Coordinates of C-alpha atoms in Angstrom, one line a residue:
M120 CA 0.2 0.0 0.0
F121 CA 1.1 3.5 -0.9
T122 CA -0.3 7.2 -0.9
L123 CA -0.3 8.9 -3.7
L124 CA -0.4 12.7 -3.4
L125 CA -2.5 14.2 -6.2
K126 CA -2.7 17.6 -8.2
S127 CA -5.5 19.6 -9.9
A128 CA -6.7 17.1 -12.6
S129 CA -6.1 19.9 -15.2
D130 CA -2.4 20.0 -14.4
V131 CA -1.8 16.5 -14.9
I132 CA -0.2 15.6 -18.1
Y133 CA -1.9 11.8 -18.8
P134 CA 0.2 9.3 -21.0
V135 CA -3.4 8.1 -22.0
A136 CA -6.3 10.5 -22.0
P137 CA -8.3 9.1 -19.0
D138 CA -11.6 7.2 -19.5
R139 CA -13.7 9.3 -16.8
G140 CA -13.0 12.1 -14.5
R141 CA -10.6 13.8 -16.8
D142 CA -10.8 17.6 -16.0
S143 CA -12.5 17.7 -12.5
G144 CA -11.0 17.1 -9.1
Y145 CA -7.7 15.8 -8.7
G146 CA -5.4 13.4 -10.6
G147 CA -2.0 11.8 -10.6
I148 CA 0.0 9.2 -12.4
V149 CA 2.3 6.5 -10.7
T150 CA 4.4 3.9 -12.9
I151 CA 4.8 0.1 -11.4
E152 CA 8.2 -0.9 -12.8
S153 CA 8.2 -4.6 -12.3
I154 CA 4.9 -6.4 -12.0
P155 CA 4.6 -10.0 -12.9
A156 CA 1.8 -10.9 -15.4
G157 CA -1.6 -11.7 -13.9
R158 CA -4.9 -10.3 -12.7
Y159 CA -4.8 -7.5 -10.2
Q160 CA -7.2 -5.7 -8.0
V161 CA -6.5 -2.1 -7.0
L162 CA -8.0 -0.7 -4.2
L163 CA -8.6 2.9 -3.7
S164 CA -9.2 4.7 -0.4
E165 CA -11.4 7.3 -1.9
E166 CA -13.9 7.8 -4.6
A167 CA -12.0 8.5 -7.7
W168 CA -11.3 6.7 -11.5
V169 CA -8.3 4.6 -12.1
D170 CA -7.0 3.4 -15.5
A171 CA -4.5 1.0 -15.7
V172 CA -2.1 1.7 -18.9
Q173 CA 0.6 -0.5 -20.8
H174 CA 2.1 0.4 -24.3
Y175 CA 0.0 3.3 -23.9
R176 CA -3.0 1.9 -24.2
R177 CA -5.9 1.5 -21.3
L178 CA -6.2 -2.1 -20.1
P179 CA -10.0 -2.9 -19.9
V180 CA -11.9 -3.0 -16.5
E181 CA -12.2 -6.6 -15.4
G182 CA -14.3 -5.8 -12.6
F183 CA -15.3 -2.9 -10.3
S184 CA -17.1 -2.6 -7.1
R185 CA -17.6 0.0 -4.4
A186 CA -17.3 -0.3 -0.6
E187 CA -19.5 1.2 1.9
T188 CA -18.9 -0.8 4.9
C189 CA -15.1 -1.6 4.5
A190 CA -12.7 0.6 6.7
G191 CA -10.1 2.2 4.4
V192 CA -11.3 1.0 0.9
R193 CA -13.8 3.1 -1.1
Q194 CA -13.6 1.0 -4.4
S195 CA -11.7 -1.4 -6.2
V196 CA -11.3 -2.1 -9.8
Q197 CA -9.4 -5.0 -11.6
F198 CA -7.3 -5.1 -14.5
V199 CA -5.4 -8.1 -16.3
V200 CA -1.5 -7.0 -16.6
A201 CA 1.0 -8.0 -19.1
G202 CA 4.5 -8.6 -16.8
E203 CA 5.7 -5.3 -17.9
P204 CA 5.7 -1.9 -16.6
M205 CA 2.2 -0.7 -15.6
T206 CA 1.1 3.1 -15.2
L207 CA -2.0 4.0 -13.0
Q208 CA -3.6 7.2 -13.7
V209 CA -6.0 8.5 -11.3
S210 CA -8.6 11.1 -12.3
G211 CA -11.7 12.9 -10.8
A212 CA -10.6 12.1 -7.1
L213 CA -12.3 14.6 -4.6
V214 CA -9.4 14.6 -2.3
P215 CA -5.8 15.8 -2.7
K216 CA -4.5 12.2 -1.9
L217 CA -5.2 8.6 -2.0
N218 CA -4.1 5.4 -0.4
I219 CA -3.8 2.6 -2.9
A220 CA -3.2 -0.9 -2.8
I221 CA -2.5 -3.6 -5.6
A222 CA -3.2 -7.1 -4.8
R223 CA -2.7 -10.1 -7.0
M224 CA -5.6 -12.4 -7.6
W225 CA -5.0 -15.9 -8.0
E226 CA -7.2 -18.0 -10.0
F227 CA -8.5 -20.0 -7.0
E228 CA -9.8 -16.8 -5.3
R229 CA -11.8 -16.2 -8.5
R230 CA -13.3 -19.3 -9.1
G231 CA -15.1 -19.2 -5.6
K232 CA -16.6 -15.8 -6.2
R233 CA -18.5 -16.9 -9.5

């Protein structure tokens, strides 16, 4: 888990135009230089939009949920990532900083949730 300090979204230079929340609120980017291939869940402490980008292309969202009762987690988004650097683009946040956690999801975890 880490904390990402955000700027006014209109001041952020995104590698790829965000899918949502582009010009309003706060935004920022962070690149994970080394991440093994697999399915990952990105957890955010506050409401915002997050895109995962590899090779200057947004990765498709594989799952999304909002959490009203889980302390410290407001929403989560899932992506399938190639084993290369991945950039997270945050946009549309209403607060100037977010706590972000990235968790790998193993196949046996997903099978039980179908």
